[in-house]
Coordinates of C-alpha atoms in Angstrom, one line a residue:
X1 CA 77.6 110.2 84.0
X2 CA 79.2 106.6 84.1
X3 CA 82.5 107.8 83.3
X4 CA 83.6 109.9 86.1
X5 CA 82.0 108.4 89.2
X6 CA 85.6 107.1 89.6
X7 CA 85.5 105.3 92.9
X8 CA 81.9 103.9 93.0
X9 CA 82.9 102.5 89.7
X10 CA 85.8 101.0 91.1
X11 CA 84.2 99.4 93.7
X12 CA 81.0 98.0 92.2
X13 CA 82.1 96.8 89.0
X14 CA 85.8 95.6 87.5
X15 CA 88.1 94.6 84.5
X16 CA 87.6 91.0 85.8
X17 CA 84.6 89.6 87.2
X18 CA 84.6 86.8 89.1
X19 CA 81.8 83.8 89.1
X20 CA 80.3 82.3 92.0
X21 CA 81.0 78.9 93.7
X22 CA 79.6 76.7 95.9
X23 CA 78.2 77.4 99.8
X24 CA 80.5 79.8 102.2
X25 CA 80.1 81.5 105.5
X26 CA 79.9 85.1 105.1
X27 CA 81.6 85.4 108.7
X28 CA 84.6 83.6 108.1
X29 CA 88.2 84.9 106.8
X30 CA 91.7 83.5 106.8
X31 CA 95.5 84.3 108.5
X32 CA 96.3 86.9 105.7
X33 CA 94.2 89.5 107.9
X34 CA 94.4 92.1 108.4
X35 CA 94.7 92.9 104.9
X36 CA 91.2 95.0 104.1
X37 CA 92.7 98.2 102.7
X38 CA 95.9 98.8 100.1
X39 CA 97.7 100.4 102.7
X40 CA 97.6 97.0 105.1
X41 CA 98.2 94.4 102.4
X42 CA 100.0 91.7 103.4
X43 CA 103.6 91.0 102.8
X44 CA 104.0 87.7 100.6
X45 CA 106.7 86.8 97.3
X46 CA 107.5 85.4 93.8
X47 CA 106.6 81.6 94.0
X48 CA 103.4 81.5 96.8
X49 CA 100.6 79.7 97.1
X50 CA 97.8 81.1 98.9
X51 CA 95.1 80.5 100.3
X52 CA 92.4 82.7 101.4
X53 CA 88.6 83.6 102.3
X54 CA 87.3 87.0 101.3
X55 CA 84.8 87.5 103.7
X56 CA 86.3 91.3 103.3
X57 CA 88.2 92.8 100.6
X58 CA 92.1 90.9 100.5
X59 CA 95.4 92.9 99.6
X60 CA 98.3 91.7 98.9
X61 CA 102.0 93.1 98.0
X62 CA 105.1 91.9 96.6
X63 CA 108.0 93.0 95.1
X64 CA 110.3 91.4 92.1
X65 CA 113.8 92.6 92.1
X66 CA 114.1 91.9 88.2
X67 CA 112.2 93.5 85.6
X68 CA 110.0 90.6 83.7
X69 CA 107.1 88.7 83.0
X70 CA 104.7 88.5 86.1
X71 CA 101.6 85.9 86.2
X72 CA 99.3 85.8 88.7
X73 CA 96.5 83.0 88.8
X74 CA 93.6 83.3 91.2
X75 CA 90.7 81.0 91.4
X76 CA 88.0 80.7 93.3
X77 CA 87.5 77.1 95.4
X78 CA 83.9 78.0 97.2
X79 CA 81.6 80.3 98.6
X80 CA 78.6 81.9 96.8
X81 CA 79.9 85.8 96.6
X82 CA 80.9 88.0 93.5
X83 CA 84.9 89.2 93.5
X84 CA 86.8 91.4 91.6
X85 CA 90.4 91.7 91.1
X86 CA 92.7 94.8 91.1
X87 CA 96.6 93.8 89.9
X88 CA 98.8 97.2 89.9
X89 CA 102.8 96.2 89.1
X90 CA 105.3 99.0 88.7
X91 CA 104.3 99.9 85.2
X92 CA 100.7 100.9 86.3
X93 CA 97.3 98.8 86.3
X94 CA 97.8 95.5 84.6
X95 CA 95.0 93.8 82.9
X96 CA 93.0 90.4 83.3
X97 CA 91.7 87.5 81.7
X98 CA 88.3 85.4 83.3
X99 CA 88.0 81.6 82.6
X100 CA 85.3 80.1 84.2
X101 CA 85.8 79.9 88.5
X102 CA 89.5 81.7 87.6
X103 CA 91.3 84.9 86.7
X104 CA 94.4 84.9 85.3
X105 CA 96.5 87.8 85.1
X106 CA 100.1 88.5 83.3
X107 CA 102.6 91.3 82.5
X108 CA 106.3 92.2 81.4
X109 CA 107.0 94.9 83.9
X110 CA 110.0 96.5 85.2
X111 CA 111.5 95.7 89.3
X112 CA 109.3 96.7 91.9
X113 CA 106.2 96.5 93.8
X114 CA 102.9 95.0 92.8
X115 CA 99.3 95.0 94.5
X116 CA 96.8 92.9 94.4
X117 CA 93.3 93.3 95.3
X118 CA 90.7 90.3 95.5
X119 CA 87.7 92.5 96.4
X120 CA 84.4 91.1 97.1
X121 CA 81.1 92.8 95.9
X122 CA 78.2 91.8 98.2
X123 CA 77.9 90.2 102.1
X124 CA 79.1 86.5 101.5
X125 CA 82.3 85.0 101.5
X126 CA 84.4 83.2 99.1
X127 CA 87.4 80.9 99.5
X128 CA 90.3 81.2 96.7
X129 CA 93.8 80.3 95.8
X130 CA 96.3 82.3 94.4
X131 CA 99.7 81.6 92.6
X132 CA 102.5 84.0 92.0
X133 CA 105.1 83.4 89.2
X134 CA 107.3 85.9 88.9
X135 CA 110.5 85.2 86.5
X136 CA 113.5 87.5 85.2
X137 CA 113.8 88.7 81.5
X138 CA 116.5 87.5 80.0
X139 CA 118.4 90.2 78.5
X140 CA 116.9 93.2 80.0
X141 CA 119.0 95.6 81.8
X142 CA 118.9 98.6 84.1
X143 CA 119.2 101.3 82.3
X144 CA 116.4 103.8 81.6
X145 CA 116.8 103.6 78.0
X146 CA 115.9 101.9 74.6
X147 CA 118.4 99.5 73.3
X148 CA 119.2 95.8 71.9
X149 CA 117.8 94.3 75.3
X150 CA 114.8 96.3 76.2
X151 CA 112.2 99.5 75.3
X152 CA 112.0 101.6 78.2
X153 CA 109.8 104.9 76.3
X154 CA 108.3 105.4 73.1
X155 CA 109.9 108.7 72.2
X156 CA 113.4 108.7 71.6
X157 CA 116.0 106.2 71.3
X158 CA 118.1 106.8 73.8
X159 CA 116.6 108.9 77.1
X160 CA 120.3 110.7 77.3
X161 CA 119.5 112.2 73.7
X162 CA 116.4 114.4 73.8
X163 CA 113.4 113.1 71.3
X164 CA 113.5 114.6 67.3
X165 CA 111.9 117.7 66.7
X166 CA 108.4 118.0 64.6
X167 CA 109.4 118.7 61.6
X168 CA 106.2 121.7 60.8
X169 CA 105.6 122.3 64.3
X170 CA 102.6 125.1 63.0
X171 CA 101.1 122.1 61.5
X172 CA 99.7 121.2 64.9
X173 CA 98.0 124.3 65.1
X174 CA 94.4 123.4 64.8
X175 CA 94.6 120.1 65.0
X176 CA 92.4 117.8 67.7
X177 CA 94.0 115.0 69.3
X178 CA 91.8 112.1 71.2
X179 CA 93.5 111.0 74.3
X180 CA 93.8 107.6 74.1
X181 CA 93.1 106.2 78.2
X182 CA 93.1 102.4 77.5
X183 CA 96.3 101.9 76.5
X184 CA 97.6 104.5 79.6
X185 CA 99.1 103.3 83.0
X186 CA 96.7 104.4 86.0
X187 CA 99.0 105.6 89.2
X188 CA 96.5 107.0 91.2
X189 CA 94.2 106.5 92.9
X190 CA 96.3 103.3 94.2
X191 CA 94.9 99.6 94.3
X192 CA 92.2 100.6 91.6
X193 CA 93.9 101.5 88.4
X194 CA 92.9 98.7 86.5
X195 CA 89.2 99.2 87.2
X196 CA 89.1 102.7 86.7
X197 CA 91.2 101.8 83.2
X198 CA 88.2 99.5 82.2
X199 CA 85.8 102.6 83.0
X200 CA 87.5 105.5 81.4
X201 CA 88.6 103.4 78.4
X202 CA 85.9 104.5 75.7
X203 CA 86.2 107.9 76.4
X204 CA 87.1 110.0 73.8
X205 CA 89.3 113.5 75.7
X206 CA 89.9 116.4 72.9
X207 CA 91.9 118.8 73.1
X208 CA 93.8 121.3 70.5
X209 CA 96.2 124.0 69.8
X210 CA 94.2 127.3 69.2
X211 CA 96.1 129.3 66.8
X212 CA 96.4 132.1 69.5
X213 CA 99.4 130.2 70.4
X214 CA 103.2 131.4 69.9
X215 CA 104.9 128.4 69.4
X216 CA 108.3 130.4 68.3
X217 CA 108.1 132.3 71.9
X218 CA 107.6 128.8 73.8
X219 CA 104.1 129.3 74.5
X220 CA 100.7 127.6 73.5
X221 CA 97.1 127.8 74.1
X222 CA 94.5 124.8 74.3
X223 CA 91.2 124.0 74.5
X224 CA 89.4 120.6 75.9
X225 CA 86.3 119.0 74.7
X226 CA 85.0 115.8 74.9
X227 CA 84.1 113.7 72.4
X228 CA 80.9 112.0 70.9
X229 CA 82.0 108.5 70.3
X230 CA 83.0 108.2 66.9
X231 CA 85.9 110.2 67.2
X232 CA 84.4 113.7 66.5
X233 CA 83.0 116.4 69.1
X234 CA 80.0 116.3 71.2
X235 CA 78.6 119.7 70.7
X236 CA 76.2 119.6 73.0
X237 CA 79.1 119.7 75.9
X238 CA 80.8 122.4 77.2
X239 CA 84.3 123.6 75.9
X240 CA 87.0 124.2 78.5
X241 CA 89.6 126.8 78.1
X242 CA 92.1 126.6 80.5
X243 CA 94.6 128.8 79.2
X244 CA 92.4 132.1 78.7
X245 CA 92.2 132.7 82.1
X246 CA 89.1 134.3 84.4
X247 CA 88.1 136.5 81.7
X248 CA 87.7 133.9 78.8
X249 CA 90.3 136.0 76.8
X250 CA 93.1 135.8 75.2
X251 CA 95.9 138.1 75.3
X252 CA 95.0 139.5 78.4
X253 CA 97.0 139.5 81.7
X254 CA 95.3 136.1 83.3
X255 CA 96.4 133.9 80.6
X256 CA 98.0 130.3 81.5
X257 CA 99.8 129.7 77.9
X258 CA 101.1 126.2 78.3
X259 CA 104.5 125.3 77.7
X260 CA 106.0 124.3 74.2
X261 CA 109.8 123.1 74.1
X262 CA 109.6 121.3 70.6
X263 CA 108.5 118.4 70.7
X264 CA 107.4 118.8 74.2
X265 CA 104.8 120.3 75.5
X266 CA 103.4 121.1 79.5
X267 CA 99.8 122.4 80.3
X268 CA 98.9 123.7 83.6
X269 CA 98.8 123.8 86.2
X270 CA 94.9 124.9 86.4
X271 CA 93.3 125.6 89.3
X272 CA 89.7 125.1 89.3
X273 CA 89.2 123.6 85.8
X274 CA 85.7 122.3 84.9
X275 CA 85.4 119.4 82.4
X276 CA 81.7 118.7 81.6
X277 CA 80.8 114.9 81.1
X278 CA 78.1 113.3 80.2
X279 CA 75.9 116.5 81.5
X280 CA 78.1 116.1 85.2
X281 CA 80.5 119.4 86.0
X282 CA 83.7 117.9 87.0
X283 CA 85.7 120.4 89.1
X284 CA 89.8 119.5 89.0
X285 CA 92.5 121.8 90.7
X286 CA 96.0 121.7 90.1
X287 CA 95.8 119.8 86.2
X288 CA 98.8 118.9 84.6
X289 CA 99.1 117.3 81.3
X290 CA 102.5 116.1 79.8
X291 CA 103.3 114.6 76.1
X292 CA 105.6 114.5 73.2
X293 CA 104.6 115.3 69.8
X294 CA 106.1 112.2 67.6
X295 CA 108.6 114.1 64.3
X296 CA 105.7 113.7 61.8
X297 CA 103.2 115.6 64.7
X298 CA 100.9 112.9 64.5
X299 CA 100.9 111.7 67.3
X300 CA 101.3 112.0 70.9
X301 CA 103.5 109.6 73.2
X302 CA 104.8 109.3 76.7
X303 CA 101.8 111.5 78.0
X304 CA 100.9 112.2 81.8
X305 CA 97.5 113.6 83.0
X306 CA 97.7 114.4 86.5
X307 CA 94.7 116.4 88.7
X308 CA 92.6 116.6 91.9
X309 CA 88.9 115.4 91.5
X310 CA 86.5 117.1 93.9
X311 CA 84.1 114.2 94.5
X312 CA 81.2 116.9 96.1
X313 CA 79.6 117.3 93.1
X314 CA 79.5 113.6 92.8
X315 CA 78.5 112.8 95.9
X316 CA 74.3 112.6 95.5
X317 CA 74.7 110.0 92.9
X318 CA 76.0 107.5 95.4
X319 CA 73.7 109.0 98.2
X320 CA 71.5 112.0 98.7
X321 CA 71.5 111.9 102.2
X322 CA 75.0 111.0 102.9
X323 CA 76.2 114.9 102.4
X324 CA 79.0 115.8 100.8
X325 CA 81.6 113.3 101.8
X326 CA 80.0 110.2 101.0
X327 CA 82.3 109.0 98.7
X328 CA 85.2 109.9 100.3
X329 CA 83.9 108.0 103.3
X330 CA 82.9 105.0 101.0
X331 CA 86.9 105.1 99.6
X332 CA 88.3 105.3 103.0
X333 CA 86.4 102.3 104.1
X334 CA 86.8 100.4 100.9
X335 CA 90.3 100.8 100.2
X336 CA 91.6 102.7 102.8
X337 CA 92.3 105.9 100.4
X338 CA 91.7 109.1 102.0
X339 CA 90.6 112.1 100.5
X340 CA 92.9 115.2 100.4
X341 CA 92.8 119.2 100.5
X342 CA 90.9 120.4 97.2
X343 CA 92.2 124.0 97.5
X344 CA 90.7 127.0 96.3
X345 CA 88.7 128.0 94.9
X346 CA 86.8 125.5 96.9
X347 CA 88.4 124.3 99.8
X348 CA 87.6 121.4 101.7
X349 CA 88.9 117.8 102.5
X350 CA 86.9 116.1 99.6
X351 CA 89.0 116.0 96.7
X352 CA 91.1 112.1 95.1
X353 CA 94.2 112.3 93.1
X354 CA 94.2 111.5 89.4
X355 CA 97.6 109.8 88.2
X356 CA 97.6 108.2 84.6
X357 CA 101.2 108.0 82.9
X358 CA 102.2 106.4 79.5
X359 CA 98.9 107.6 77.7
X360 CA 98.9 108.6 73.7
X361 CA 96.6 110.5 71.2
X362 CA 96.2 110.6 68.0
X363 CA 94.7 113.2 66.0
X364 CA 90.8 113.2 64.8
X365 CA 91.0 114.9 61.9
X366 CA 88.7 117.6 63.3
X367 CA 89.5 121.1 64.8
X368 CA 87.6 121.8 68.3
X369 CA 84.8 124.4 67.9
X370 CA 84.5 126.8 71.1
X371 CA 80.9 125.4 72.5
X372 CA 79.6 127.9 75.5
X373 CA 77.1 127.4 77.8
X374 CA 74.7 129.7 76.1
X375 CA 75.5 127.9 73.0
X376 CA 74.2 124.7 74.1
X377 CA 71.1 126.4 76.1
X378 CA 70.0 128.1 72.2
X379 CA 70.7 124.6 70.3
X380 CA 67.5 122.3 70.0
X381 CA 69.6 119.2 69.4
X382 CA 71.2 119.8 73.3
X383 CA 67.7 119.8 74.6
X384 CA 68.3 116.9 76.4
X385 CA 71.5 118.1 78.1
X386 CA 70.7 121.5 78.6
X387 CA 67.3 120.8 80.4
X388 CA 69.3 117.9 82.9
X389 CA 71.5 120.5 84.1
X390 CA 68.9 122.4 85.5
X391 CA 68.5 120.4 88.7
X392 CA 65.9 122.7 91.0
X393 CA 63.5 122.4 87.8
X394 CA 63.6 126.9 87.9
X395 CA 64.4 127.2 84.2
X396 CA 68.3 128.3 85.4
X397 CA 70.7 125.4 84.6
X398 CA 73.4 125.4 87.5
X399 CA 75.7 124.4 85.5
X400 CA 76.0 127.6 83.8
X401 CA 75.6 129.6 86.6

């Protein structure tokens, strides 16, 4: 259930935690404000020295006009309150180090913008300094390539000549691959990548190429599972198959075939996909997922995920009485992210965008096995699962209704 609660995650726990100082006054803040949300962060550069009291969450934003190695160093001078810090540069969420009563954080990154975030976690206050070093690579250049001077992708030498084929592209028929999030890039939702990162970094997303596909005509069909773990199946969690349309057959006239253009491949979009985790429906519209297959086919590089979450189903886990836009209330006055349009087949202004970029997989060895709801509701060993899914206690799981 951890996994997905993507926000309340975000803003209750963090890839960095911060300790606690000495006395503060939980009233007090500092000339930055106001800086409470992403979107009003406040404007500072390459070579500062701050000072600041997060009374409230602080945001900050800069930009570096040459790609290189960025450090940021934040550390805490007084106050008794818990913080967390969010860094996002223009390569995606960047990760931190704690040392004692500091964070330090540090990345080789491309030109652009970067946030920070120094959030804190209960009522007090906190004061705390923050140094920016921000110096060019020698070397690097411009281009949106790989060459002598830098390595801009992971799947071809040169962007202007399209990556190497797989060499027995039928050999990826069958085969699962475990999407790898940890070592992905987190676009969206802004300000929080980093945290969500340290979230959804253990979890093991399958997915594989049924043999139902037609790779000669372009075309291929998938399945999703998640995993258990230790790199294999959980069987006692739904299967998702996106391609086979309404009917939950293939061949017929609703099927979604993804796209295959060897070595690359597209999936979706898929409106109204469910993904079951940890027992919890997920509900994403508009899924897209991106990669290309390495020449050997054994792995998967330069992949992109992207979706709409519908945080309803999510919502009585933060509070049952807060109906079903508690969280997106709870983002909005967090981080000052609104929700968006979820669509059909459920419309309504509940719904966050999912962003990740630069994510891999690598194959498990396994191939997925089609796992229904009635398959799980008949198997003893998903007792467990089967009987938390039916929340009104009537002996009908909802989440096979």
């Amino acid at each position: 259930m951890r996994l997905f609660l993507l926000l309340v995650l975000a803003l209750t726990t963090a890839c960095s935690p911060a300790r606690r100082g000495g006395s503060g006054d939980g009233d007090s803040d500092d000339s930055h404000e106001p800086n409470d949300s992403a979107e009003a962060a406040a404007d500072v550069d390459c070579g500062d020295s701050l000072q600041g009291t997060a009374a409230d969450a602080d945001w900050f934003t800069w930009d570096t006009g040459d790609a290189g190695p960025v450090v940021v160093q934040i550390t805490w001078t007084d106050g008794d309150a818990d913080l967390t810090v969010s860094l996002e540069g223009p390569d995606g969420a960047v990760s931190c180090d704690e040392d004692g009563l500091s964070v330090s954080c540090s990345a080789q990154a491309a030109a652009g913008t970067w946030l920070l975030g120094v959030i804190p976690l209960d009522d007090a206050a906190a004061s705390y300094g923050i140094g920016i070093e921000c110096t060019a690579a020698p070397g690097d250049d411009d281009d949106d390539d790989d060459d002598a001077t830098d390595d801009d992708d992971a799947a071809d030498d040169d962007d202007a000549t399209p990556a190497d084929a797989v060499n027995n592209e039928q050999g990826l028929v069958g085969r699962a691959f475990s999407v790898d999030f940890e070592s992905a890039t987190f676009v969206e939702p802004p300000g929080v990548g980093a945290i969500l990162q340290s979230q959804l970094g253990d979890t093991e997303m399958l997915c594989d190429i049924l043999p139902s596909s037609d790779l000669s005509a372009g075309e291929i069909h998938y399945v999703f599972a998640m995993g258990d773990g230790f790199g294999g199946q959980d069987y006692c969690q739904v299967t998702t198959q996106p391609t086979w349309g309404n009917d939950g057959v293939v061949g017929t006239s609703d099927d979604q075939p993804g796209v295959w253009d060897n070595p690359y491949f597209e999936m979706g979009p898929v409106e109204g996909m469910s993904l079951t985790v940890d027992g919890l429906p997920m509900m994403l519209n508009s899924f897209e997922m991106t990669g290309v297959f390495t020449p050997s086919g054994n792995a998967i590089v330069d992949g992109t995920l992207d979706a709409v979450i519908d945080t309803r189903p999510l919502a009585p886990l933060l509070d049952e009485e807060g109906g079903p836009s508690a969280i997106c209330d709870l983002v909005s006055e967090t981080i000052g992210v609104s929700c968006v349009e979820c669509g059909a087949p459920n419309p309504g202004q509940f719904c966050l965008n999912l962003s990740i970029e630069d994510s891999e997989a690598q194959p498990t060895g396994d191939t997925l096995a089609i796992r229904t709801c009635s398959d799980i509701l008949g198997d003893f060993a998903c007792e467990d699962e089967w009987q938390s899914w039916d929340e009104d206690g009537d002996g009908f799981p909802e989440l096979c209704e």
